[in-house]
JSON list of C-alpha atoms in Angstrom, two decimals:
[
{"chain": "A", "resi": 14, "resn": "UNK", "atom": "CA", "xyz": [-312.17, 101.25, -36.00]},
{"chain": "A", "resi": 15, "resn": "UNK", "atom": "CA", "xyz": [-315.63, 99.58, -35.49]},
{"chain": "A", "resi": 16, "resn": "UNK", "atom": "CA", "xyz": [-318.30, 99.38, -37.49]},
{"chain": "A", "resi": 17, "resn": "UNK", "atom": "CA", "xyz": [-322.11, 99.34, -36.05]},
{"chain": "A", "resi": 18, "resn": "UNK", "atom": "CA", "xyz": [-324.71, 97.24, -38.33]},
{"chain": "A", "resi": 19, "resn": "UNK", "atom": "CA", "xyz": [-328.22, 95.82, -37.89]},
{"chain": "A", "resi": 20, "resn": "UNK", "atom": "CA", "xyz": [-329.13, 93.04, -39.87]},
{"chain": "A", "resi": 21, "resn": "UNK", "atom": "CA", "xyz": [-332.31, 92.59, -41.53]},
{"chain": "A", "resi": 22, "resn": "UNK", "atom": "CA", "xyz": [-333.01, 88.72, -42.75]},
{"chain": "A", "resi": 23, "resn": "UNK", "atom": "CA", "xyz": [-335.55, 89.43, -45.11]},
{"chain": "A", "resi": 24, "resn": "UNK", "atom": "CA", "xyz": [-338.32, 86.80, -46.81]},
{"chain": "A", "resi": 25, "resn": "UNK", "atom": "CA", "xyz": [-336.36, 85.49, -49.92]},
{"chain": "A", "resi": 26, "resn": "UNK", "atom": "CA", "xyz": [-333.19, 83.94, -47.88]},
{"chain": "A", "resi": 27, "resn": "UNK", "atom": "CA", "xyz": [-332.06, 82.49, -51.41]},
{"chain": "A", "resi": 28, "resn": "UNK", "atom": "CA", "xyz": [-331.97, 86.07, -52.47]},
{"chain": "A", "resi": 29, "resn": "UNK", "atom": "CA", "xyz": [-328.58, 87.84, -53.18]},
{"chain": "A", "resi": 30, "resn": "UNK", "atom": "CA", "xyz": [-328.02, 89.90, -49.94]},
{"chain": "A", "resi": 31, "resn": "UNK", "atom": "CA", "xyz": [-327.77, 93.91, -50.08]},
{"chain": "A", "resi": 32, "resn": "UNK", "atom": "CA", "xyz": [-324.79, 95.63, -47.71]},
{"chain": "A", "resi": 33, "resn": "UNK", "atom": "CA", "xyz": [-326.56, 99.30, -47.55]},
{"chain": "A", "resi": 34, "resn": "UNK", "atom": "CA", "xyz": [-324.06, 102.23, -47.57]},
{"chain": "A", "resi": 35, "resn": "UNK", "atom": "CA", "xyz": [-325.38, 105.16, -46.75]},
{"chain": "A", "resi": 36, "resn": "UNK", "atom": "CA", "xyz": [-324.37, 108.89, -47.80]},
{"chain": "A", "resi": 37, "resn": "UNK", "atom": "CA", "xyz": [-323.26, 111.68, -45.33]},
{"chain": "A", "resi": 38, "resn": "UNK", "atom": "CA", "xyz": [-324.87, 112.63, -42.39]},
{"chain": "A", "resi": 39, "resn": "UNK", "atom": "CA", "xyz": [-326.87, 109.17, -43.01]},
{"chain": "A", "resi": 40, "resn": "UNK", "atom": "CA", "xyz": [-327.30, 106.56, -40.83]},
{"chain": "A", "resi": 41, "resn": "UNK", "atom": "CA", "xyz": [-327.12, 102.47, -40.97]},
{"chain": "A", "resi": 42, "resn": "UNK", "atom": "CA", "xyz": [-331.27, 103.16, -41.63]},
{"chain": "A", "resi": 43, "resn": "UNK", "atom": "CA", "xyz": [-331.18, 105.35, -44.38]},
{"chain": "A", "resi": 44, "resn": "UNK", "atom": "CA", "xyz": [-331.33, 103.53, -47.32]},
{"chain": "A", "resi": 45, "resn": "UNK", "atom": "CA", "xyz": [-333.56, 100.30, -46.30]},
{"chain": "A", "resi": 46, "resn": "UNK", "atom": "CA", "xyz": [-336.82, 101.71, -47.97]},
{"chain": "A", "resi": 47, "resn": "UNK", "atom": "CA", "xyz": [-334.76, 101.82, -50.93]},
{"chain": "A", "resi": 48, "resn": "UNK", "atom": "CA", "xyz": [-332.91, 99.08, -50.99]},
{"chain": "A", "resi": 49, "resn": "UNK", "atom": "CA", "xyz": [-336.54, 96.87, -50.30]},
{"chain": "A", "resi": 50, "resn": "UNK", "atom": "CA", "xyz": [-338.12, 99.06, -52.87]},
{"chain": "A", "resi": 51, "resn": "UNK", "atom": "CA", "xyz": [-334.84, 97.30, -54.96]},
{"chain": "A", "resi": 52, "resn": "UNK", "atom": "CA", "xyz": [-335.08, 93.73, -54.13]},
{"chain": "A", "resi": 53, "resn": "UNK", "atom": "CA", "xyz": [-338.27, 92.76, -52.04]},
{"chain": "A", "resi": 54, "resn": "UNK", "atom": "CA", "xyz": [-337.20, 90.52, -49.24]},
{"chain": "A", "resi": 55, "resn": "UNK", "atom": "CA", "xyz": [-333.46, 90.24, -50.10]},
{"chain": "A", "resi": 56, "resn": "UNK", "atom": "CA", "xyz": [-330.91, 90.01, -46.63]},
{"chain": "A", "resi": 57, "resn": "UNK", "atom": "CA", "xyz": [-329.75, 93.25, -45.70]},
{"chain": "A", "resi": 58, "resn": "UNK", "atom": "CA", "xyz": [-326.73, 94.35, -44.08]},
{"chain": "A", "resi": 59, "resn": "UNK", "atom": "CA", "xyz": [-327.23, 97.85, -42.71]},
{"chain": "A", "resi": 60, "resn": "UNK", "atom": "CA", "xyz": [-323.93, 99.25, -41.77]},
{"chain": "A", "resi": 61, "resn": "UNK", "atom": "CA", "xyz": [-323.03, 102.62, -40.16]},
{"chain": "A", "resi": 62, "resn": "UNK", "atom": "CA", "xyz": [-320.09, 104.86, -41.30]},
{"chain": "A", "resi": 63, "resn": "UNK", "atom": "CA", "xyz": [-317.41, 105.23, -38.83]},
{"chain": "A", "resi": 64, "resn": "UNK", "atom": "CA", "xyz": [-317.16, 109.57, -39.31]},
{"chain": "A", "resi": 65, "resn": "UNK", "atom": "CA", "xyz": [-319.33, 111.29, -36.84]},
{"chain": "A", "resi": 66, "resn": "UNK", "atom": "CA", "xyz": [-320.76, 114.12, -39.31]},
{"chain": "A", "resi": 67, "resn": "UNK", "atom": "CA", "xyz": [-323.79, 116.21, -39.80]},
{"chain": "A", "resi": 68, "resn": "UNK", "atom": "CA", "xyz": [-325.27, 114.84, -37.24]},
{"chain": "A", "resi": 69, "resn": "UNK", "atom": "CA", "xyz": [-324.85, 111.84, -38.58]},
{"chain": "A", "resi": 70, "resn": "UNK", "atom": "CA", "xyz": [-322.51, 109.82, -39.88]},
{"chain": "A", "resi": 71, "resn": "UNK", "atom": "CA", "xyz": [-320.23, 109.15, -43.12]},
{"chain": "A", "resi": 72, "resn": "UNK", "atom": "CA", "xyz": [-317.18, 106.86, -44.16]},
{"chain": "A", "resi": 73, "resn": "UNK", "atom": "CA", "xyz": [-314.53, 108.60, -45.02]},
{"chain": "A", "resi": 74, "resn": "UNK", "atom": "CA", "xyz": [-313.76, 112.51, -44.44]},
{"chain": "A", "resi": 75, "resn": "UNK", "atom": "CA", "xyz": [-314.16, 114.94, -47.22]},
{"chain": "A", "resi": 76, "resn": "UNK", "atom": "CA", "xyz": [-311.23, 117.68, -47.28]},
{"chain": "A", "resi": 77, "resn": "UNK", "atom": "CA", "xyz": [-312.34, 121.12, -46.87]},
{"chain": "A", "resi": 78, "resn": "UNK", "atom": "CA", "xyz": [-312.60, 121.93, -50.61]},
{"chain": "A", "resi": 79, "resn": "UNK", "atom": "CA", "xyz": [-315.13, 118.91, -50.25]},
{"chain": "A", "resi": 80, "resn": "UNK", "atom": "CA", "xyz": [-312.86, 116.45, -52.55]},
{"chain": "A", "resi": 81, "resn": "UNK", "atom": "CA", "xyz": [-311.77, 113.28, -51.33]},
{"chain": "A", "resi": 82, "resn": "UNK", "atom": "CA", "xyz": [-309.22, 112.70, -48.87]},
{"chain": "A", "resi": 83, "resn": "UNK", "atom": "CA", "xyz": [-307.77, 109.65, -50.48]},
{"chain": "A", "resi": 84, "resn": "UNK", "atom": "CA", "xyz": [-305.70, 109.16, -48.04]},
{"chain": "A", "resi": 85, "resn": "UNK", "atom": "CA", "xyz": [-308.08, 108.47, -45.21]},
{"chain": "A", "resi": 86, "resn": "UNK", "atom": "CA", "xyz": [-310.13, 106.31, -47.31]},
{"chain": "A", "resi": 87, "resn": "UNK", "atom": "CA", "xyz": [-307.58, 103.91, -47.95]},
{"chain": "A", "resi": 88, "resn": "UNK", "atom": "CA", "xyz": [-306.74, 103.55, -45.04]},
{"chain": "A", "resi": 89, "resn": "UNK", "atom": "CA", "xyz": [-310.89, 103.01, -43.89]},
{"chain": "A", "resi": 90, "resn": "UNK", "atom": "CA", "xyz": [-310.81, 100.22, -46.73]},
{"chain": "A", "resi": 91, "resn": "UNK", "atom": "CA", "xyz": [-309.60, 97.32, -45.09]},
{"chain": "A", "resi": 92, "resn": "UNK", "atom": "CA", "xyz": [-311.39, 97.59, -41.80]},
{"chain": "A", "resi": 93, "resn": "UNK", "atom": "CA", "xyz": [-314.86, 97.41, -43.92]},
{"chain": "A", "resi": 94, "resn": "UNK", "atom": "CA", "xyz": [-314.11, 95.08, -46.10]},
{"chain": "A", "resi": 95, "resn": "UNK", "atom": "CA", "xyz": [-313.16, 92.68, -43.12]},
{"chain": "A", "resi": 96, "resn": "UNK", "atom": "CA", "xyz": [-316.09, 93.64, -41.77]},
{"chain": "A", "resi": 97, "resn": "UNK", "atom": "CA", "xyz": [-318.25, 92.99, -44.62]},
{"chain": "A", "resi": 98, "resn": "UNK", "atom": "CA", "xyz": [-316.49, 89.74, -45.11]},
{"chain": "A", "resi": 99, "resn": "UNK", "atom": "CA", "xyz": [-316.73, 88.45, -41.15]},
{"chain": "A", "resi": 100, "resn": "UNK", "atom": "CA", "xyz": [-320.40, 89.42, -41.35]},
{"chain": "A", "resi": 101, "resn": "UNK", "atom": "CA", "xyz": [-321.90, 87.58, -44.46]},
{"chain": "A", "resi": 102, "resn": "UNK", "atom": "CA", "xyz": [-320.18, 84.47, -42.51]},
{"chain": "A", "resi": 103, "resn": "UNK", "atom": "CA", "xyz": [-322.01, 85.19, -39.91]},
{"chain": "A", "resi": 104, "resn": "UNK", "atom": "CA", "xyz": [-325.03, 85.64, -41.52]},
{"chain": "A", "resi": 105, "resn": "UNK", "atom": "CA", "xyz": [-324.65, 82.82, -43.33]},
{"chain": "A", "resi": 106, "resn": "UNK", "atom": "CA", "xyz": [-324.78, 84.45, -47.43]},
{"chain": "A", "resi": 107, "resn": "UNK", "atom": "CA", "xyz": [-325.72, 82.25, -49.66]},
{"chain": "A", "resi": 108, "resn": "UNK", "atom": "CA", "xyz": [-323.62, 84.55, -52.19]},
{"chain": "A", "resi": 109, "resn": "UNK", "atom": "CA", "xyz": [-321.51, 87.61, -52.29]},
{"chain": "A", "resi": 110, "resn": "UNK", "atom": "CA", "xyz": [-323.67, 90.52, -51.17]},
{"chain": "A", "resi": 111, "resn": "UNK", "atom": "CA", "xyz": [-324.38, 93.81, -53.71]},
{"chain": "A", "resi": 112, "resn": "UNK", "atom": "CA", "xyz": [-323.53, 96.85, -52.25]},
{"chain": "A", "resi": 113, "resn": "UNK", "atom": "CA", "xyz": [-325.78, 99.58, -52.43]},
{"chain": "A", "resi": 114, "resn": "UNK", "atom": "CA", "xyz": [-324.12, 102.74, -52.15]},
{"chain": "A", "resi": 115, "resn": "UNK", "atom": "CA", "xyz": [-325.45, 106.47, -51.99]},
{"chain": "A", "resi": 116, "resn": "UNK", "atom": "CA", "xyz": [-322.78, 109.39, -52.47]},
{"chain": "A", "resi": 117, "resn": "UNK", "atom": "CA", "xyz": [-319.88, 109.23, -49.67]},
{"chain": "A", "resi": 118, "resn": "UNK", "atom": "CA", "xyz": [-321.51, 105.56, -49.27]},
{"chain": "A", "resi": 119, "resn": "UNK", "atom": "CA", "xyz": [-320.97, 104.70, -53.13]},
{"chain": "A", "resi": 120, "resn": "UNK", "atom": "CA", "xyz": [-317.93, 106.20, -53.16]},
{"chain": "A", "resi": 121, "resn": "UNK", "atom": "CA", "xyz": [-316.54, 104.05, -50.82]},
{"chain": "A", "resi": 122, "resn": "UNK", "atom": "CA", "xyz": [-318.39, 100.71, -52.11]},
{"chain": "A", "resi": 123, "resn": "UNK", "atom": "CA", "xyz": [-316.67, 102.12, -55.58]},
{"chain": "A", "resi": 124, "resn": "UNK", "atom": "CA", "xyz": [-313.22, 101.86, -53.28]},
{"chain": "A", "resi": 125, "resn": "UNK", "atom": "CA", "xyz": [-314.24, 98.25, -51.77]},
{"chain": "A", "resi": 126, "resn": "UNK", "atom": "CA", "xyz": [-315.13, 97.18, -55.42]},
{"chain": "A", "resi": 127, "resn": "UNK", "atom": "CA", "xyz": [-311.61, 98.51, -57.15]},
{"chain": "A", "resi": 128, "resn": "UNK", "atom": "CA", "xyz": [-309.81, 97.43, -54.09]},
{"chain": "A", "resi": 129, "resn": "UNK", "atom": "CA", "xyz": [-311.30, 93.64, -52.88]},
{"chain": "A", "resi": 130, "resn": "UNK", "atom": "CA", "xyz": [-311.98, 91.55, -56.00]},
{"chain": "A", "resi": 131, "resn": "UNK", "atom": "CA", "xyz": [-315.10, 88.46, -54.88]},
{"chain": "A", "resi": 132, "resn": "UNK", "atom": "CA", "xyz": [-315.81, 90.41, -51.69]},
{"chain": "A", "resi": 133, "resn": "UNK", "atom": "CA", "xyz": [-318.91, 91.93, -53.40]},
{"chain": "A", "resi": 134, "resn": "UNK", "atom": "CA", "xyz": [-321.07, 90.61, -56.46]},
{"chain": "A", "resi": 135, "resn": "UNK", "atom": "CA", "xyz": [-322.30, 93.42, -57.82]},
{"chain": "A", "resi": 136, "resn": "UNK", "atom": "CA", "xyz": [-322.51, 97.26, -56.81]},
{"chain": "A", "resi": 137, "resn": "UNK", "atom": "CA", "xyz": [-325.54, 99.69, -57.00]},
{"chain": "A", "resi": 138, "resn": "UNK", "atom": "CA", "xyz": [-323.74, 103.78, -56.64]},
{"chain": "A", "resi": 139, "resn": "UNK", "atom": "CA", "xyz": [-326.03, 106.82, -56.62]},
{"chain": "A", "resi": 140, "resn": "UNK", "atom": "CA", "xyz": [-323.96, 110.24, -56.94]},
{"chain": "A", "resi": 141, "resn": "UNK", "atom": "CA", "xyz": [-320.74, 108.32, -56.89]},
{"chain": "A", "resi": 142, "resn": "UNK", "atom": "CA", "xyz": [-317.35, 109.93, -58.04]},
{"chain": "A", "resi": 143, "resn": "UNK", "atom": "CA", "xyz": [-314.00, 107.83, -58.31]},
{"chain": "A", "resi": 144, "resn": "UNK", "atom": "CA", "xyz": [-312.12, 107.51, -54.76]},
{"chain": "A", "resi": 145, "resn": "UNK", "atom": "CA", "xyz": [-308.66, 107.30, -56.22]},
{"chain": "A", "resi": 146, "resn": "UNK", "atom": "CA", "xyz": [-306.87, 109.74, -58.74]},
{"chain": "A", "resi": 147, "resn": "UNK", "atom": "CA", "xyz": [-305.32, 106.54, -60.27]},
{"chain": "A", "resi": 148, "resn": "UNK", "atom": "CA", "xyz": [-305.85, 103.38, -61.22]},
{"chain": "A", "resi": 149, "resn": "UNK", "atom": "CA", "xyz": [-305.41, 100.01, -58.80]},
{"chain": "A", "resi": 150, "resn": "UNK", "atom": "CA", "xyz": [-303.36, 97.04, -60.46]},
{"chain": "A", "resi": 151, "resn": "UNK", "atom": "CA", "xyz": [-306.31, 94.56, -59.57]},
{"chain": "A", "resi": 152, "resn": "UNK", "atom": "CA", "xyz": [-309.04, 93.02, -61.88]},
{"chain": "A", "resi": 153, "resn": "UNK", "atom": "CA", "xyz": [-312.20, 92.70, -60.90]},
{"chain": "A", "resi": 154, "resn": "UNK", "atom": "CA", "xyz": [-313.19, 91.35, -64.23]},
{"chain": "A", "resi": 155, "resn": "UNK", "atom": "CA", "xyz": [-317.15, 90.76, -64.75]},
{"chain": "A", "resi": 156, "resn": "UNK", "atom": "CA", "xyz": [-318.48, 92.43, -62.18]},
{"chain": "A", "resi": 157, "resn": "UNK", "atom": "CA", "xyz": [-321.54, 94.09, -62.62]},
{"chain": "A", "resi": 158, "resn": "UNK", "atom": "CA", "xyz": [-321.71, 97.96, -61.47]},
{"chain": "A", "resi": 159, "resn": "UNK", "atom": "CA", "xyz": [-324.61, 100.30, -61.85]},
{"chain": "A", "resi": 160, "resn": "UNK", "atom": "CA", "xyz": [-323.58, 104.30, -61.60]},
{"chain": "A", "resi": 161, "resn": "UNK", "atom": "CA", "xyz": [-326.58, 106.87, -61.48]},
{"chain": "A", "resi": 162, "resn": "UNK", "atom": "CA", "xyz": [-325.55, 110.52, -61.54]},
{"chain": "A", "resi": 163, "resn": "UNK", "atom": "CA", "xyz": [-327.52, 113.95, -61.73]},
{"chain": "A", "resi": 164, "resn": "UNK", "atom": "CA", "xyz": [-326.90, 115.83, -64.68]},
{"chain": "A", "resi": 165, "resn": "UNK", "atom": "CA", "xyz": [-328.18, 119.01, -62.07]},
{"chain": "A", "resi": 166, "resn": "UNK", "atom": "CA", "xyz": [-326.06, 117.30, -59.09]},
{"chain": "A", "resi": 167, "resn": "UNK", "atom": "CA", "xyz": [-324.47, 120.84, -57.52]},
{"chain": "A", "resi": 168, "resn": "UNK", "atom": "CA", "xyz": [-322.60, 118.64, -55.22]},
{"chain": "A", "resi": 169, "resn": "UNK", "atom": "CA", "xyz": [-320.91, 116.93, -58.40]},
{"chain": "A", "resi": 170, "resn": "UNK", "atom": "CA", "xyz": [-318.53, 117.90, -61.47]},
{"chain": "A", "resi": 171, "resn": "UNK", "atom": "CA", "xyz": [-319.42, 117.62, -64.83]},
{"chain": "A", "resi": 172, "resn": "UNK", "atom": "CA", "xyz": [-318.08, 114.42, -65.66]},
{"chain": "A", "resi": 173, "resn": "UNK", "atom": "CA", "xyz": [-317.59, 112.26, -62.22]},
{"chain": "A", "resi": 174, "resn": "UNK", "atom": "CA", "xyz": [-319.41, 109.35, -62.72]},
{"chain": "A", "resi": 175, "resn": "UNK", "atom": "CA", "xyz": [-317.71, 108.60, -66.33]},
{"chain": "A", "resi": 176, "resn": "UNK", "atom": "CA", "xyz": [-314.31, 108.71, -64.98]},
{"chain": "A", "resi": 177, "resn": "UNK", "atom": "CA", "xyz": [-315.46, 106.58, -62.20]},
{"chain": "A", "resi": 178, "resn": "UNK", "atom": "CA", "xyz": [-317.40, 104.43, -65.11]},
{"chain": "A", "resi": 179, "resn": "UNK", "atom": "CA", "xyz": [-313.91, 104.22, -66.95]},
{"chain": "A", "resi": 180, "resn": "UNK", "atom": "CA", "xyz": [-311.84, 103.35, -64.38]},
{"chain": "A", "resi": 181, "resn": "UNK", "atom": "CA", "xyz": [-313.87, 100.38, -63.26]},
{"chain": "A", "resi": 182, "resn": "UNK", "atom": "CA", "xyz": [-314.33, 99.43, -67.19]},
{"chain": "A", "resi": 183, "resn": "UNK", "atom": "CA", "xyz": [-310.17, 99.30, -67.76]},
{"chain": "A", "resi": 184, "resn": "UNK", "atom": "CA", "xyz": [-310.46, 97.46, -64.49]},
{"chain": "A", "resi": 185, "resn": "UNK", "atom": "CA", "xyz": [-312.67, 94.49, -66.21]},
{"chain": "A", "resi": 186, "resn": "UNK", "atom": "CA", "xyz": [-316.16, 95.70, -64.67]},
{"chain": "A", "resi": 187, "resn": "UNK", "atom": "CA", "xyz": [-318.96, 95.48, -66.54]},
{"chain": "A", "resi": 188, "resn": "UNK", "atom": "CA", "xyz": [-320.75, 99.34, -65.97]},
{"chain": "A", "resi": 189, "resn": "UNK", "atom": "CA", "xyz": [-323.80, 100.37, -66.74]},
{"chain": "A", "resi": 190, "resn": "UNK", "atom": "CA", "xyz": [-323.48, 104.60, -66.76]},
{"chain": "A", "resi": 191, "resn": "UNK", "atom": "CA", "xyz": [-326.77, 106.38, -66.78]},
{"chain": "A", "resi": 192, "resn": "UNK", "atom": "CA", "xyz": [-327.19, 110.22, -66.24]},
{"chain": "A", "resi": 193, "resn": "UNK", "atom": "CA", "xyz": [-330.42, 111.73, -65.19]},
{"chain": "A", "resi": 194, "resn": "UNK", "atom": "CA", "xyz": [-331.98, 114.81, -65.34]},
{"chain": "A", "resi": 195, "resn": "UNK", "atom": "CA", "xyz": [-332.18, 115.40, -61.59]},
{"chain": "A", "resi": 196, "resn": "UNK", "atom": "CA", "xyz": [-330.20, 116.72, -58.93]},
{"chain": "A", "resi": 197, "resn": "UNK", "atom": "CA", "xyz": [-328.46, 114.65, -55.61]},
{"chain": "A", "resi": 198, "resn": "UNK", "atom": "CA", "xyz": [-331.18, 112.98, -54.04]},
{"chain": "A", "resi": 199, "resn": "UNK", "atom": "CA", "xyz": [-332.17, 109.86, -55.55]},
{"chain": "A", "resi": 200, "resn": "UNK", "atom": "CA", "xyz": [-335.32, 110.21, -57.28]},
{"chain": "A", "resi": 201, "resn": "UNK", "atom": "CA", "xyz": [-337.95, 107.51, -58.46]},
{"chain": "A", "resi": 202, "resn": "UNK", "atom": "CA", "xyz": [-336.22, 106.95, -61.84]},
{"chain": "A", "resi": 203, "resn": "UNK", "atom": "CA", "xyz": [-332.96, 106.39, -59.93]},
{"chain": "A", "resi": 204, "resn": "UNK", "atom": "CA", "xyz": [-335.21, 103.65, -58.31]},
{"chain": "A", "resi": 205, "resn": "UNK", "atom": "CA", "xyz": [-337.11, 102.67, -61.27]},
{"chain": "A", "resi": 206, "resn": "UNK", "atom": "CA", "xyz": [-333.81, 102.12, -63.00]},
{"chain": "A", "resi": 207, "resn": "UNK", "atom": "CA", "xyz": [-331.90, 100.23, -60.36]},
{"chain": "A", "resi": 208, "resn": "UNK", "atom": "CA", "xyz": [-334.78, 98.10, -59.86]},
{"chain": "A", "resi": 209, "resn": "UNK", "atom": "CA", "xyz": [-334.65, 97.15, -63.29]},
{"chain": "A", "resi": 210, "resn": "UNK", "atom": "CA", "xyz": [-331.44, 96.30, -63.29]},
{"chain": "A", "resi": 211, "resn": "UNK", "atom": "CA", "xyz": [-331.26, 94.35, -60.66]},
{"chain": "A", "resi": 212, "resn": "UNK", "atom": "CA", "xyz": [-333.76, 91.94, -62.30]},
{"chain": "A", "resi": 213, "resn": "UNK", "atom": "CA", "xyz": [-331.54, 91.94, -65.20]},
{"chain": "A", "resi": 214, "resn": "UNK", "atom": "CA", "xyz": [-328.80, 89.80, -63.07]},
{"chain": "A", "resi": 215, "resn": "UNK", "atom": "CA", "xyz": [-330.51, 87.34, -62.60]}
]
């Protein structure tokens, strides 16, 4: 499968660079205002799901009860990570790139995370839930994640992001969990929040 991406070199080429992974029916575009909002001038790495959905586009299917199709996902995993890894080559990273991740696009940087130890430095997920039913026999110990969910999130259960928070903790991540009092979208304390805590790293 291919993957389409624009690449944005930013004004802080020093910076740590952002791979942008948008939700469904998104586009490679979708989460740039954010993601500068995030880290002013930082790389980006705009990349477009591979699932024609929506009119738009996702990167993984959902089954039709909308829950995961695990199955499909895995087997999505290794073309993006090669991807991701051939392009900040390319591009020349100074460092391994954060992912920035909203809904089907967190959930799969959740999958890249738990499933490519190094390939990423860090992970931003908005409206994430876990992409595997079980736990992966790798460590990715130290790695920073950030998971923002939507205590009114109707496309959600009660409870999603903390299993995803615990499986990436007994996987050696180091996860900050918040829950806010907002639904789906990503609000300005979602933003307010992750630009915080990107600061914090440093």
């Amino acid at each position: 499968m291919m993957y389409f991406s624009h690449f944005i070199a930013g004004t802080a080429a020093a910076g740590t660079p952002m791979v942008l992974l948008h939700g469904s029916g998104g586009n490679e575009h979708s989460l740039v205002p954010l993601a500068a909002n995030l880290a002013p001038g930082a790389p980006m790495l705009l990349v477009r799901g591979t699932v024609s959905i929506d009119d738009g586009f996702a990167f993984f299917h959902r089954r039709p009860d909308n829950s995961v199709d695990e199955a499909d996902i895995g087997a999505r995993i290794p073309a993006l990570a090669e991807f991701i890894s051939a392009a900040s080559v390319r591009h020349e990273f100074v460092k391994a790139p954060i992912a920035v991740g909203f809904s089907n696009g967190a959930i799969m940087a959740a999958a890249l995370v738990l499933t490519h130890p190094g390939l990423l430095s860090a992970a931003i997920l908005f409206r994430p839930l876990s992409p595997f039913l079980q736990d992966f026999p790798v460590r990715i110990d130290g790695t920073p994640v950030l998971i923002i969910d939507g205590e009114k999130d109707s496309r959600r259960s009660l409870g999603d992001g903390a299993r995803l928070a615990e499986r990436l903790m007994r996987a050696g991540a180091v996860v900050t969990h918040h829950v806010l009092p907002v639904g789906h979208s990503i609000t300005p304390m979602d933003e307010q929040i992750a630009r915080d805590w990107c600061r914090s790293l440093g």
